[in-house]
XYZ file of C-alpha atoms in Angstrom:
141
model
C 4.926 10.218 3.038
C 7.259 8.756 5.291
C 9.463 6.364 4.413
C 8.388 2.503 5.270
C 11.395 2.344 8.044
C 9.980 5.631 9.522
C 6.446 4.307 10.210
C 5.935 2.825 14.020
C 4.869 -0.427 14.849
C 5.654 -1.287 11.196
C 7.312 -4.931 10.549
C 10.227 -4.770 8.625
C 9.869 -8.597 7.889
C 6.222 -8.426 6.281
C 4.482 -7.900 3.262
C 2.977 -4.479 4.124
C 1.174 -1.738 1.981
C 0.614 1.704 2.940
C -1.285 4.980 1.849
C -1.289 8.744 3.225
C -3.814 8.841 5.700
C -7.212 10.361 4.325
C -10.803 9.370 5.009
C -11.248 8.192 1.746
C -7.761 5.695 1.955
C -8.839 4.689 5.567
C -12.668 3.543 3.598
C -10.105 1.991 1.136
C -7.558 0.231 3.274
C -10.890 -1.002 5.361
C -12.501 -2.715 2.528
C -9.195 -4.022 0.499
C -6.830 -5.056 4.000
C -10.232 -6.922 5.636
C -9.929 -9.701 2.577
C -6.996 -10.993 4.956
C -8.985 -12.696 8.672
C -8.124 -10.525 11.175
C -6.417 -8.064 9.071
C -6.470 -4.145 10.707
C -5.026 -1.175 8.973
C -3.016 0.821 11.243
C -2.196 4.280 11.710
C 1.731 5.085 12.048
C 4.212 7.644 10.991
C 4.506 11.492 12.213
C 1.323 12.427 13.500
C -0.345 9.642 12.101
C 0.042 10.717 8.700
C 0.406 6.868 6.840
C -2.186 3.992 7.136
C -0.670 0.396 6.468
C -1.573 -3.180 6.522
C -0.599 -6.329 6.018
C -1.157 -7.381 2.296
C -3.449 -10.126 1.626
C -2.668 -13.647 0.175
C -5.470 -12.328 -2.599
C -2.961 -9.576 -3.947
C 0.219 -11.631 -2.882
C -0.307 -15.185 -4.860
C -2.148 -16.278 -8.193
C -5.372 -17.316 -6.851
C -5.901 -20.894 -8.102
C -8.639 -23.870 -7.950
C -8.024 -26.135 -4.794
C -9.810 -28.740 -6.807
C -12.816 -28.466 -4.097
C -14.619 -25.124 -5.165
C -12.544 -23.201 -3.081
C -9.078 -20.987 -4.125
C -5.915 -21.327 -2.643
C -2.718 -19.310 -3.077
C -0.547 -20.205 -6.332
C 2.913 -18.415 -7.916
C 3.624 -15.332 -5.991
C 3.187 -12.446 -8.192
C 6.073 -9.639 -9.067
C 6.362 -6.824 -6.380
C 4.998 -4.001 -9.135
C 1.562 -6.539 -9.549
C 1.561 -6.928 -5.931
C 1.397 -3.134 -5.453
C -0.962 -2.214 -8.306
C -3.437 -4.114 -7.328
C -3.807 -3.297 -3.813
C -3.542 0.318 -4.987
C -6.156 -0.121 -7.513
C -8.464 -1.816 -4.792
C -7.864 0.828 -2.222
C -8.617 3.584 -4.873
C -12.036 1.461 -6.351
C -13.248 0.365 -2.470
C -12.418 3.950 -1.263
C -13.548 6.020 -4.118
C -9.900 7.316 -4.260
C -9.354 10.168 -6.723
C -6.943 12.263 -7.572
C -2.795 11.679 -7.748
C -1.657 10.159 -4.348
C 1.452 8.278 -3.576
C 1.511 4.549 -2.114
C 4.570 2.247 -0.849
C 4.702 -1.477 -0.177
C 6.950 -3.934 0.066
C 6.840 -7.428 -0.760
C 8.768 -9.969 1.024
C 9.699 -13.122 0.414
C 13.177 -14.549 1.116
C 15.340 -11.388 -0.496
C 13.294 -8.347 -0.081
C 11.247 -6.484 -2.948
C 10.241 -2.835 -2.171
C 7.942 -0.061 -4.865
C 6.302 3.101 -4.728
C 4.410 4.585 -7.244
C 2.228 7.725 -7.780
C -1.102 6.350 -8.559
C -2.414 8.280 -11.842
C -1.282 10.433 -14.306
C 0.172 13.477 -13.240
C 1.308 16.843 -14.936
C 4.325 18.040 -14.364
C 3.324 20.782 -12.092
C 1.788 18.874 -9.696
C 4.946 16.161 -9.609
C 7.088 19.673 -9.087
C 4.665 21.044 -6.398
C 4.445 17.432 -4.260
C 7.950 17.363 -4.394
C 8.587 20.702 -3.135
C 6.188 19.882 -0.287
C 8.026 16.910 0.656
C 11.384 18.710 0.947
C 9.477 21.420 3.104
C 7.842 18.406 5.322
C 11.431 16.936 5.125
C 13.381 19.777 6.210
C 10.434 20.348 8.946
C 10.677 17.090 10.698
C 14.660 17.172 10.165
């Protein structure tokens, strides 16, 4: 998974969420990103290896009653809460199983960024993934 700065076309001054490009993650990203009107899932990184989108307000803000039967944005959630909620949505909607990595940034004046391995993994899996990343980075350098 490339760093956010390595993903082509990704707006660095916006709140975005990215995950490796798999059929399951595309299905999940399409469902979750489209909660924001006119939001699209984009491919970027070397050979289109990553998917990214702007994070919809439903994940960025607490949704509160607007007094008219609808919802409006309340307080902004912490970056880790945003990343976890978006990740859970993509996992559920895309039926993503097994360990994977996601990266995101939540912008609000000062930048907040995060990344996470989603799901618990064995040490063998973590070491294998780290070795794979080192090989890929070495090949791309």
